Structure formats: C-alpha cells, structure tokens
PDB file of N, CA and C in Angstrom:
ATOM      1  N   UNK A 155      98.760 104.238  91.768  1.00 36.00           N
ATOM      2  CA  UNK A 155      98.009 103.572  90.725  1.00 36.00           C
ATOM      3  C   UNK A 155      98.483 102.128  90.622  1.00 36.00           C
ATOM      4  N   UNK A 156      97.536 101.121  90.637  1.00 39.00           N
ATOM      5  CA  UNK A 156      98.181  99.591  90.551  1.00 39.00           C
ATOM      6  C   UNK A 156      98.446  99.295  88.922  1.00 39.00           C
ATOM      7  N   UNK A 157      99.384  98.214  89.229  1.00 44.00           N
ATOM      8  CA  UNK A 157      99.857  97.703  87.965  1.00 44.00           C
ATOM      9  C   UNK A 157      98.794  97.217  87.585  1.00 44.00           C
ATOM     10  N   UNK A 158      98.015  96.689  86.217  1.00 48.00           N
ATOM     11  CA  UNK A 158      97.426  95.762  85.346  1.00 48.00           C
ATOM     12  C   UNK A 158      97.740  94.370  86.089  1.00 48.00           C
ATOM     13  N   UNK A 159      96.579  93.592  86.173  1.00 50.00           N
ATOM     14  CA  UNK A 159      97.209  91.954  86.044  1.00 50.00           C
ATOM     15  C   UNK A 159      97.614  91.693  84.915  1.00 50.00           C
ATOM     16  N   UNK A 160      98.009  92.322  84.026  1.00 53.00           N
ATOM     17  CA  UNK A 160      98.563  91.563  82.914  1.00 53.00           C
ATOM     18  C   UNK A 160     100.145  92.125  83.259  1.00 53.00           C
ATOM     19  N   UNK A 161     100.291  93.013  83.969  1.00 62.00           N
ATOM     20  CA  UNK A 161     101.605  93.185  84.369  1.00 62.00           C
ATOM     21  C   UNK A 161     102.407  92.705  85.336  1.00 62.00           C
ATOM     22  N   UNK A 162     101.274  91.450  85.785  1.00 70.00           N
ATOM     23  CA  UNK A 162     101.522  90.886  87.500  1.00 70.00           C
ATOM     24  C   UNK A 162     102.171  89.833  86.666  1.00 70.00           C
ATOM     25  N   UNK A 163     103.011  89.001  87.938  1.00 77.00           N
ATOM     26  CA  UNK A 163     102.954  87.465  87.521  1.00 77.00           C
ATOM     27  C   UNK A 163     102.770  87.080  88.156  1.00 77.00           C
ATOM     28  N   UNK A 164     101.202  86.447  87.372  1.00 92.00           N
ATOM     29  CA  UNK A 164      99.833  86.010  88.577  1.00 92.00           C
ATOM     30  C   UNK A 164      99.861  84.417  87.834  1.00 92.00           C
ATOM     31  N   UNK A 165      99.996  83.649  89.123  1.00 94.00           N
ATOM     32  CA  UNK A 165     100.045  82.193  88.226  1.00 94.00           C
ATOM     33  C   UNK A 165      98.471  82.060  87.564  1.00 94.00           C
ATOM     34  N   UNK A 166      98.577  81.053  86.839  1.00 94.00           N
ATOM     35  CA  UNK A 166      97.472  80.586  85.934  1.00 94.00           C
ATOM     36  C   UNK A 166      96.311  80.195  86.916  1.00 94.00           C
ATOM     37  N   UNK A 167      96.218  79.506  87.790  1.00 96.00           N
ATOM     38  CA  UNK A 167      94.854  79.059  88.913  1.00 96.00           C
ATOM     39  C   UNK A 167      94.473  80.197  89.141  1.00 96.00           C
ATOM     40  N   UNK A 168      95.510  81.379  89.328  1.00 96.00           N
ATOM     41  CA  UNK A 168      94.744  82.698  89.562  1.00 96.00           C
ATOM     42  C   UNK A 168      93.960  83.429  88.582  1.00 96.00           C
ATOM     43  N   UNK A 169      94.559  83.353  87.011  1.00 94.00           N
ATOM     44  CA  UNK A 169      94.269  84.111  86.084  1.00 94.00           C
ATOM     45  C   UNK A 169      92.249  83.479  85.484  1.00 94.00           C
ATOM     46  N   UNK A 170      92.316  82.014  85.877  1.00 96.00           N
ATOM     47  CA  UNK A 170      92.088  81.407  85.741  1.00 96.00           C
ATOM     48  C   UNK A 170      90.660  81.390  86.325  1.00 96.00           C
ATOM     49  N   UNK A 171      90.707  81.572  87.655  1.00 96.00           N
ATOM     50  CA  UNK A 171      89.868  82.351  88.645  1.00 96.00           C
ATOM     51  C   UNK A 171      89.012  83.493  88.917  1.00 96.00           C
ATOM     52  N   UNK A 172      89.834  84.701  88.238  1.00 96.00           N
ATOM     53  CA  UNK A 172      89.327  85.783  87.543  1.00 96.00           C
ATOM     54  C   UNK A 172      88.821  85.654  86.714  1.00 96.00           C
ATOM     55  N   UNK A 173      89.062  85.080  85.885  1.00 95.00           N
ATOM     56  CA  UNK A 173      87.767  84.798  84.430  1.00 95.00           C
ATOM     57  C   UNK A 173      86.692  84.154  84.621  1.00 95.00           C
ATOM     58  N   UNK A 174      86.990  83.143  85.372  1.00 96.00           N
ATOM     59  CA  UNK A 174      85.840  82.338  86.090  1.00 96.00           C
ATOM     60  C   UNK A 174      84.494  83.646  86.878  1.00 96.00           C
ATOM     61  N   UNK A 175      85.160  84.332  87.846  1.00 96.00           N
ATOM     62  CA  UNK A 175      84.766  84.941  88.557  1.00 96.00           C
ATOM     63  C   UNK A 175      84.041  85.917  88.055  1.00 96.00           C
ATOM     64  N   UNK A 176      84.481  86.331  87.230  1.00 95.00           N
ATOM     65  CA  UNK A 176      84.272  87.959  86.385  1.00 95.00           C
ATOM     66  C   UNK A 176      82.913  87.485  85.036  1.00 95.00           C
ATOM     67  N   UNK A 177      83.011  86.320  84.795  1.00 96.00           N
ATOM     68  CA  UNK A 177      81.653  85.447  84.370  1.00 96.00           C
ATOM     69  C   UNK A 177      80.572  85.294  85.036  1.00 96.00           C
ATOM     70  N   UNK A 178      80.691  84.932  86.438  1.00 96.00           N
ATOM     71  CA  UNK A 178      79.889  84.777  87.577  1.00 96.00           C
ATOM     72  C   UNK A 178      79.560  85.950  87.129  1.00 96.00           C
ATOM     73  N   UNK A 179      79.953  87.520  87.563  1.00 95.00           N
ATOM     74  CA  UNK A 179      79.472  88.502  88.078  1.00 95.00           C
ATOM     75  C   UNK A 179      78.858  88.843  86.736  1.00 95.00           C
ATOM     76  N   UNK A 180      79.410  88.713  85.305  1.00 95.00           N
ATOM     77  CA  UNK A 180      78.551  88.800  84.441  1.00 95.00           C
ATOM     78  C   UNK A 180      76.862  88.251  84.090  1.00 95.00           C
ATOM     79  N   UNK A 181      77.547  87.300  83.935  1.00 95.00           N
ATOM     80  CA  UNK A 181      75.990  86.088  84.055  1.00 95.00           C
ATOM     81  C   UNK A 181      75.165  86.080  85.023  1.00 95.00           C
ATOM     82  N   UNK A 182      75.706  86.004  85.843  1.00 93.00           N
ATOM     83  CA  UNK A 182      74.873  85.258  86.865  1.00 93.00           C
ATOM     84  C   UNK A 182      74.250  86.074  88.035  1.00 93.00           C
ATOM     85  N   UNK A 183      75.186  87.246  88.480  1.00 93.00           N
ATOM     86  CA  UNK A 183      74.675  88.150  89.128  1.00 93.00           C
ATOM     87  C   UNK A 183      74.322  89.576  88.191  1.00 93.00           C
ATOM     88  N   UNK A 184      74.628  89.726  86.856  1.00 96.00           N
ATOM     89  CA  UNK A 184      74.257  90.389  86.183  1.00 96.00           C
ATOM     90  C   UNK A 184      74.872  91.939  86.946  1.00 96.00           C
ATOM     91  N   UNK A 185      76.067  92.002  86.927  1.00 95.00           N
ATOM     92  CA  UNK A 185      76.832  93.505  87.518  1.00 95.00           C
ATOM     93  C   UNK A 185      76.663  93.966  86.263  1.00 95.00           C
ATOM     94  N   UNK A 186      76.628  95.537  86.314  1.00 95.00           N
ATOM     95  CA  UNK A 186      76.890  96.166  85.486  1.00 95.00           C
ATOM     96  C   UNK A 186      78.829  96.381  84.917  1.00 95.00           C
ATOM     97  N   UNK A 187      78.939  96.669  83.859  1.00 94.00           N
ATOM     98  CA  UNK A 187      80.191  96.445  83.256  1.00 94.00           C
ATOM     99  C   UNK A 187      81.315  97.437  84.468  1.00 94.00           C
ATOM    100  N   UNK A 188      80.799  98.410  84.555  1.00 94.00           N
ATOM    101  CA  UNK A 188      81.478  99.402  85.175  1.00 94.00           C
ATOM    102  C   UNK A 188      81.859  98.881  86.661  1.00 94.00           C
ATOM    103  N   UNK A 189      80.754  97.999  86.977  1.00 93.00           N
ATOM    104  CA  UNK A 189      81.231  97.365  88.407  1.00 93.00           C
ATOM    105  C   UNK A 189      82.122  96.297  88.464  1.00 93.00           C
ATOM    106  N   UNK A 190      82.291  95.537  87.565  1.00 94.00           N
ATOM    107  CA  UNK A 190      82.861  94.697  86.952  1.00 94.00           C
ATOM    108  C   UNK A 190      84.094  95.409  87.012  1.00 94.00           C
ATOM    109  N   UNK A 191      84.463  96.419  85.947  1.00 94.00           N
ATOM    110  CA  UNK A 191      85.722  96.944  85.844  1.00 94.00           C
ATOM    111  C   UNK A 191      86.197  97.273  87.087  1.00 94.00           C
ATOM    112  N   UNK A 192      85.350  98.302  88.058  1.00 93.00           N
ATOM    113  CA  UNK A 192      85.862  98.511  89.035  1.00 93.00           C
ATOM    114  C   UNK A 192      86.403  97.517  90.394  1.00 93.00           C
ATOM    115  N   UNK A 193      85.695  96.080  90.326  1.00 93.00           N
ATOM    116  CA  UNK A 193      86.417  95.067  91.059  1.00 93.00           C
ATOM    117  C   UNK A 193      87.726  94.598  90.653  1.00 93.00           C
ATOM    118  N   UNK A 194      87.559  94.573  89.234  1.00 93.00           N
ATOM    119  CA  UNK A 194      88.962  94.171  88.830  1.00 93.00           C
ATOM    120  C   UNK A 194      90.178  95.065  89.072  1.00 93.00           C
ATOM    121  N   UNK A 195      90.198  96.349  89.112  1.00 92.00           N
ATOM    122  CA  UNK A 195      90.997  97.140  89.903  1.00 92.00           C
ATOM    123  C   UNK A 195      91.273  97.225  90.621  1.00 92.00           C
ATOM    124  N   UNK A 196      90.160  96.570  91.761  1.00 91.00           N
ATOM    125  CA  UNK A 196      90.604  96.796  92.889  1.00 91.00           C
ATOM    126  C   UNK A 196      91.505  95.473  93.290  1.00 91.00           C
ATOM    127  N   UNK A 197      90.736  94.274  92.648  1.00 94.00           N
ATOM    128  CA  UNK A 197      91.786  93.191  92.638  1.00 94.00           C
ATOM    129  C   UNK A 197      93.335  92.995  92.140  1.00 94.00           C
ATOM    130  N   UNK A 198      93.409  93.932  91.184  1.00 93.00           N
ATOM    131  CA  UNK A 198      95.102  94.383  90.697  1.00 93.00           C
ATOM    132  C   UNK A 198      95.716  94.728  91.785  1.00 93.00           C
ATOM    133  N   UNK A 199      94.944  96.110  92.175  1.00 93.00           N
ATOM    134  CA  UNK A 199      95.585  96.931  93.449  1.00 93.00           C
ATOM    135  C   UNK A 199      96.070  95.441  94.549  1.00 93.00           C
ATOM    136  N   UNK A 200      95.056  94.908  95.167  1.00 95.00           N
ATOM    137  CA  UNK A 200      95.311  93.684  96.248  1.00 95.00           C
ATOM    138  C   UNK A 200      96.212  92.931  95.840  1.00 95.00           C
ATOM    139  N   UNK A 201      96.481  92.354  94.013  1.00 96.00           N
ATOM    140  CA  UNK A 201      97.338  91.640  94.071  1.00 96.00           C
ATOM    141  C   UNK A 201      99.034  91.837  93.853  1.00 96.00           C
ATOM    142  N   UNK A 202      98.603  93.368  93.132  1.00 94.00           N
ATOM    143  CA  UNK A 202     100.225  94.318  93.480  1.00 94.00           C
ATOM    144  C   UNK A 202     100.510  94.279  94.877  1.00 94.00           C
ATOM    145  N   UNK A 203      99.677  94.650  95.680  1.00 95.00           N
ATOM    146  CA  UNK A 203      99.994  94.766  96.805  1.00 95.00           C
ATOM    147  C   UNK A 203     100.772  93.591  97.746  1.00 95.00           C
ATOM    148  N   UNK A 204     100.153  92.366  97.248  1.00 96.00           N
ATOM    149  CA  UNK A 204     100.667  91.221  97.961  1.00 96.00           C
ATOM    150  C   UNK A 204     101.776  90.742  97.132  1.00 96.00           C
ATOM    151  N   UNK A 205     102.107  91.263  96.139  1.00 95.00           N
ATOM    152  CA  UNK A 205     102.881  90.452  95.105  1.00 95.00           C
ATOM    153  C   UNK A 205     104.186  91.118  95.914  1.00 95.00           C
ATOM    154  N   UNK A 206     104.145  92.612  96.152  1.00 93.00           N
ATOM    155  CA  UNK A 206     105.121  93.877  97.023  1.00 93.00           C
ATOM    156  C   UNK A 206     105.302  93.046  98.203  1.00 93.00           C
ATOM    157  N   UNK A 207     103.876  92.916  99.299  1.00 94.00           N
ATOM    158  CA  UNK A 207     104.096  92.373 100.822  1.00 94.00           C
ATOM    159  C   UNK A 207     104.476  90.986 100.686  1.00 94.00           C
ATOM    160  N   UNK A 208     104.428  90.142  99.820  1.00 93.00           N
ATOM    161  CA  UNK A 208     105.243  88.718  99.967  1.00 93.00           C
ATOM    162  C   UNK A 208     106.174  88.356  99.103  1.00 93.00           C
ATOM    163  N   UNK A 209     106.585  89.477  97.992  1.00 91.00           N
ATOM    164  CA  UNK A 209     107.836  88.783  97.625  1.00 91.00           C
ATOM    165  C   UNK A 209     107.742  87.666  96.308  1.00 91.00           C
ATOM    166  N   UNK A 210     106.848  87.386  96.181  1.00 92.00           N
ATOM    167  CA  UNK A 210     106.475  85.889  95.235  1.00 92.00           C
ATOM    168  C   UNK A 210     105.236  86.357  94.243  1.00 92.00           C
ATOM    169  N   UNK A 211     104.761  84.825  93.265  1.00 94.00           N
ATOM    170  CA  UNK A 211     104.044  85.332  92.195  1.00 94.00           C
ATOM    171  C   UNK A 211     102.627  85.406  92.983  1.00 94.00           C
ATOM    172  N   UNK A 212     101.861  85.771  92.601  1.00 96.00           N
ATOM    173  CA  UNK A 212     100.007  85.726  93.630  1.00 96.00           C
ATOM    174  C   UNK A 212      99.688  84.509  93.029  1.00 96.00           C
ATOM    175  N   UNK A 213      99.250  83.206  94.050  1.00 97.00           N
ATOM    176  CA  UNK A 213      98.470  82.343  93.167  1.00 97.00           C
ATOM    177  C   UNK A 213      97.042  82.148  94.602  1.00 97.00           C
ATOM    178  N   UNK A 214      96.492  81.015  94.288  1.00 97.00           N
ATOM    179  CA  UNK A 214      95.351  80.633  94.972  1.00 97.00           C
ATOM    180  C   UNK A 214      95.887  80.491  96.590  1.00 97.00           C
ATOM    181  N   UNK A 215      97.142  79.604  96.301  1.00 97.00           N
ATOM    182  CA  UNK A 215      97.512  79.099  97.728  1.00 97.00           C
ATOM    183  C   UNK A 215      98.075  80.417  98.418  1.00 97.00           C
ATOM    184  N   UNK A 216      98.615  81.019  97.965  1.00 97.00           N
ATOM    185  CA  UNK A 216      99.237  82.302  98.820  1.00 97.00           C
ATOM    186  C   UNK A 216      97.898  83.227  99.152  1.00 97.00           C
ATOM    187  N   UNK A 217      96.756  83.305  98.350  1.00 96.00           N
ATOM    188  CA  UNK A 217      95.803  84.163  98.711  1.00 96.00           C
ATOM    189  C   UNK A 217      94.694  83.730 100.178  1.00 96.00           C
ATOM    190  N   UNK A 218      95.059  81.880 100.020  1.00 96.00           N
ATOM    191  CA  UNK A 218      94.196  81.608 100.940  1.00 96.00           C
ATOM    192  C   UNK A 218      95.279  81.449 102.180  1.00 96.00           C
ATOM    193  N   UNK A 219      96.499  81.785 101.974  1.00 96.00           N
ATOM    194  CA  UNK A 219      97.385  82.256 103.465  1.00 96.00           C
ATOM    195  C   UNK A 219      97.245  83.380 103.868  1.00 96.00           C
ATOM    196  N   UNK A 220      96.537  84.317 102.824  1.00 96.00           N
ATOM    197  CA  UNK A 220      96.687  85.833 103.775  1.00 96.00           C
ATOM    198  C   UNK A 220      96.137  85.914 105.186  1.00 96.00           C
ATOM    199  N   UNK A 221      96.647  86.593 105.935  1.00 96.00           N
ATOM    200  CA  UNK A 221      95.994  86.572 107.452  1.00 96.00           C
ATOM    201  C   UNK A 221      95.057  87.891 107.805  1.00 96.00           C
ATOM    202  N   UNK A 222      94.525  88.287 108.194  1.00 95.00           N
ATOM    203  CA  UNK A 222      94.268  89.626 108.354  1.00 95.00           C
ATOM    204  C   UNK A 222      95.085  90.836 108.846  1.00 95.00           C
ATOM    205  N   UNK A 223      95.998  90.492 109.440  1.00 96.00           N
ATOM    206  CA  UNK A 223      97.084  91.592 109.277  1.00 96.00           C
ATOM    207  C   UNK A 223      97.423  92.082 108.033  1.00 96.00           C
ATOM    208  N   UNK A 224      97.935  90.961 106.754  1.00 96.00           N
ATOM    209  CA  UNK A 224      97.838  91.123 105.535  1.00 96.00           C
ATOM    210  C   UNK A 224      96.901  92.433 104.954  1.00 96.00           C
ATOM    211  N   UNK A 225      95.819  91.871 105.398  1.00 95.00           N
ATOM    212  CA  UNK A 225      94.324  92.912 104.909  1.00 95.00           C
ATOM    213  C   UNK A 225      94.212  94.314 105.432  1.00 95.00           C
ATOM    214  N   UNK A 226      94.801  94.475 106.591  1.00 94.00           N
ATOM    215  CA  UNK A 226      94.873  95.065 107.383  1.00 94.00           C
ATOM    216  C   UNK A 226      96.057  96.409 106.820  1.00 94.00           C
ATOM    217  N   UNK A 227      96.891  95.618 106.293  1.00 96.00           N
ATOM    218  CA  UNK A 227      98.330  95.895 105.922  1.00 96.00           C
ATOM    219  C   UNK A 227      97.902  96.744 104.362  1.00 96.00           C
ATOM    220  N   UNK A 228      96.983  95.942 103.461  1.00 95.00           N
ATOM    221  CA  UNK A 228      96.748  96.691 102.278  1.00 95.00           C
ATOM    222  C   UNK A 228      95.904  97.893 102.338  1.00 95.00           C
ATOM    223  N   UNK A 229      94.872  97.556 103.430  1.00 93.00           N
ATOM    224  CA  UNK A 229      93.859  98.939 103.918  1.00 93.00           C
ATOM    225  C   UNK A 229      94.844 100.109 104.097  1.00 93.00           C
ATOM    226  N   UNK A 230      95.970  99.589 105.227  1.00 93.00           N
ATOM    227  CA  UNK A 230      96.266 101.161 105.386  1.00 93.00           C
ATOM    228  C   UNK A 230      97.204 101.661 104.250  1.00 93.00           C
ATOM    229  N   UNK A 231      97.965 100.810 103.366  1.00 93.00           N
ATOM    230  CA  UNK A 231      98.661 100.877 102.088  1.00 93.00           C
ATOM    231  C   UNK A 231      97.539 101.945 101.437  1.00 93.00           C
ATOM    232  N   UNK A 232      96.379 101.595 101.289  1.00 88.00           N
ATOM    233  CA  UNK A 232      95.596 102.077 100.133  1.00 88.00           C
ATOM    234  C   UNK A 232      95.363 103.773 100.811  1.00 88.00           C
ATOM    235  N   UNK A 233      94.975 103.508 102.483  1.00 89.00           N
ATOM    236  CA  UNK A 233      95.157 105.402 102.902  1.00 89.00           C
ATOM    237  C   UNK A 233      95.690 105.924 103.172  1.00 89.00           C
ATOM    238  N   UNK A 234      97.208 105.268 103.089  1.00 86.00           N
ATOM    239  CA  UNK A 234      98.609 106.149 102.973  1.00 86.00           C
ATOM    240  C   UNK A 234      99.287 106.951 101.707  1.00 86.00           C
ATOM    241  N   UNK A 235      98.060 106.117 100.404  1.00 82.00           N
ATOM    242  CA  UNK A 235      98.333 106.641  99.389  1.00 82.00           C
ATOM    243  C   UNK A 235      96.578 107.766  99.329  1.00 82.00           C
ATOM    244  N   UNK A 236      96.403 107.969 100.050  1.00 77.00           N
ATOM    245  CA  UNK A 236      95.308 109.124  99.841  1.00 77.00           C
ATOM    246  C   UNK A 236      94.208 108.230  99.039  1.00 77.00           C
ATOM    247  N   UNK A 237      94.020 107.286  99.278  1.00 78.00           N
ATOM    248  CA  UNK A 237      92.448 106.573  98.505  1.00 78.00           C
ATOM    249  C   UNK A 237      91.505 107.173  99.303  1.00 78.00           C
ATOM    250  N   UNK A 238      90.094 108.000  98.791  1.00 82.00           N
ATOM    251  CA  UNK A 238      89.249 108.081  99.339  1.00 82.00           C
ATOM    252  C   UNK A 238      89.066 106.868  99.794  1.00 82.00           C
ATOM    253  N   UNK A 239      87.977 107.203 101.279  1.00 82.00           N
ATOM    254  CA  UNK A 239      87.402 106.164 102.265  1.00 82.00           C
ATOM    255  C   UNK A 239      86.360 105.543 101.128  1.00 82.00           C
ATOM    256  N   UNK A 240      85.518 106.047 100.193  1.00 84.00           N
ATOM    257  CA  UNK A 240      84.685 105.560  99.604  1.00 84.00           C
ATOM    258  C   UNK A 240      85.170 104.555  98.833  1.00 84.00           C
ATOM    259  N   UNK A 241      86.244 104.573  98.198  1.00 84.00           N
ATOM    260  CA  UNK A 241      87.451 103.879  97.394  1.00 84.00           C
ATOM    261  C   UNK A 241      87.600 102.790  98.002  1.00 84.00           C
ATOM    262  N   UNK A 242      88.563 103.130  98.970  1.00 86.00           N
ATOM    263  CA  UNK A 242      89.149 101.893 100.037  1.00 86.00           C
ATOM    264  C   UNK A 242      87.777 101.024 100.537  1.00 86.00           C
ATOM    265  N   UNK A 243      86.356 101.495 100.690  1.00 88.00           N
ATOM    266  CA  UNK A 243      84.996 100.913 101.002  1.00 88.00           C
ATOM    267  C   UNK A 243      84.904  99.709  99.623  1.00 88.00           C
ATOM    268  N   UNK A 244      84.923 100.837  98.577  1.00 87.00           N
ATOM    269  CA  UNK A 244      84.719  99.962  97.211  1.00 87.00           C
ATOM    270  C   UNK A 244      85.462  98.405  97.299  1.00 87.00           C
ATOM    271  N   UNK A 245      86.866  99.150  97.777  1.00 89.00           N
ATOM    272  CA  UNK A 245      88.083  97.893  97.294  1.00 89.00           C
ATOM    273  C   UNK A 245      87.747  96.662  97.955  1.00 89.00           C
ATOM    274  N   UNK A 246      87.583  96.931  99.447  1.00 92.00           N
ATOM    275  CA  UNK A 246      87.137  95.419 100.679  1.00 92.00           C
ATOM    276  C   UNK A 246      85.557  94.843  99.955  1.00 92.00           C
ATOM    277  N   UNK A 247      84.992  96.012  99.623  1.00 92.00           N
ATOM    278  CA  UNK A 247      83.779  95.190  98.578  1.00 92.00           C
ATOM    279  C   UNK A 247      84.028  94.057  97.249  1.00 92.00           C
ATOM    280  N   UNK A 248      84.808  94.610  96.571  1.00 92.00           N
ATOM    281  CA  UNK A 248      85.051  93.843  95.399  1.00 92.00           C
ATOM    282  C   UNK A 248      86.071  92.416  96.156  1.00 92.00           C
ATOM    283  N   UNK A 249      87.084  92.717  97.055  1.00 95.00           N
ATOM    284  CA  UNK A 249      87.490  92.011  97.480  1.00 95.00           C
ATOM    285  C   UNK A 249      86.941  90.363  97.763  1.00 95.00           C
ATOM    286  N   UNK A 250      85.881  90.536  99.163  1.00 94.00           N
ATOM    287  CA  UNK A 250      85.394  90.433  99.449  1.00 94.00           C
ATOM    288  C   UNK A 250      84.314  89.383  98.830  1.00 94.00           C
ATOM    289  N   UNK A 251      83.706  90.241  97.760  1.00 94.00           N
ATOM    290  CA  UNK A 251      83.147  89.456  96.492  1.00 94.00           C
ATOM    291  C   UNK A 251      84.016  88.357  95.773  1.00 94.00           C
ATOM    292  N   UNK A 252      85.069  88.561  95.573  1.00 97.00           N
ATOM    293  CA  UNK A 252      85.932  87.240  94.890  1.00 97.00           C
ATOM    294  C   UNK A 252      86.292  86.162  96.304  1.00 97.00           C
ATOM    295  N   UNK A 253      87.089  86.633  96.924  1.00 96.00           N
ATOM    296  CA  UNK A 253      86.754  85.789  98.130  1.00 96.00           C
ATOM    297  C   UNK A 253      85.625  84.817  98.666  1.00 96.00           C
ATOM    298  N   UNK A 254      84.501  85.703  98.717  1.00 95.00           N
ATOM    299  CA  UNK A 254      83.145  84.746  99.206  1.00 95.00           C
ATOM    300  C   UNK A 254      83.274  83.803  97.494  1.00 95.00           C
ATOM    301  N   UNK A 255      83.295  84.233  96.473  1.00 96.00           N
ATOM    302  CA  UNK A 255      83.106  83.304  95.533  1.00 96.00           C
ATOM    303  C   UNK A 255      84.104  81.958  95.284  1.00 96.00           C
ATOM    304  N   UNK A 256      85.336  82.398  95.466  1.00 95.00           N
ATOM    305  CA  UNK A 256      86.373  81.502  95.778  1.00 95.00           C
ATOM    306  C   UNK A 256      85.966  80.385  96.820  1.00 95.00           C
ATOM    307  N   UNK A 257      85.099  80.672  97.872  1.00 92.00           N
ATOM    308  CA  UNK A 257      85.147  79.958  99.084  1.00 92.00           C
ATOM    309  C   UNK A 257      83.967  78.854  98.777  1.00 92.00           C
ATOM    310  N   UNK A 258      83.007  79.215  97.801  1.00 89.00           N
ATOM    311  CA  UNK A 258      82.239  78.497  96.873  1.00 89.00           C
ATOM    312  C   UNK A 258      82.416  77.775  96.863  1.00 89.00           C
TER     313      UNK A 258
END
C-alpha cells in the first residue's frame, strides 16, 4: 500500500503540479472524481517508489531524470507486490497522464 503524498516529502514544484494537474483533469477534461482519485494513487505509489529508488525528496527535476529502467523498475515493484495487471495497466495510465501534461 503507498504512503499518502502528504506523507512524502514532495518538494513544493511538485505539490504544486498536482494541484495544477488534478484541476486540468477536473475542469478541463472533466474525469470523473473516482478517476481522479485513482490517478492520484497511483501517483503516490510512483512517488514512494522513487522517493525508496533514489534516496531524495521527489521534485520536478528528479522526475524529469527518470530513465526508463526507473519505470521499468516501478512496474515490476508494483508485480512483485501482487498488483493486478489491470492495476499496474491503471497505474502507467494515470502516470502517463501527468507526464504528457507536465510536458505541456
């Protein structure tokens, strides 16, 4: 189970980002709440995960260093802990989604 971002220490450009982002998907693409919630989980999960694989706080600049090994590295994290495939599908989705928006 991932920590909360409120349990991360996620610098501010990041926190910052997520709200931004999570507006987008409100407004603008009009997600339903539940999808909403469920990206943000999955984004906890990714940023526990990297906060574990690098050691440091998650901000913008460390997210736009991940390499795909990185990605690679949290996929199989997520089916070593028994995440359904549908799950782990969900997670590179929501991912994915903040990413392409970030790249905005």
């Amino acid at each position: 189970m991932p920590i909360s971002a409120a349990a991360l220490p996620l610098a501010d450009d990041l926190i910052d980002a997520v709200a931004k982002w999570q507006g987008w998907l409100r407004f603008e693409k009009r997600a339903a709440k539940n999808t909403i919630a469920a990206y943000q989980f999955d984004l906890d999960n990714l940023f526990h995960f990297v906060r574990l694989h690098r050691g440091r706080q998650v901000n913008l600049a460390l997210l736009a260093a991940l390499t795909l090994g990185d990605f690679r590295a949290w996929l199989a994290h997520n089916a070593g802990r028994n995440r359904e495939a549908a799950s782990r599908a969900r997670s590179v989705a929501g991912a994915r989604s903040f990413f392409r928006w970030l790249d905005r």
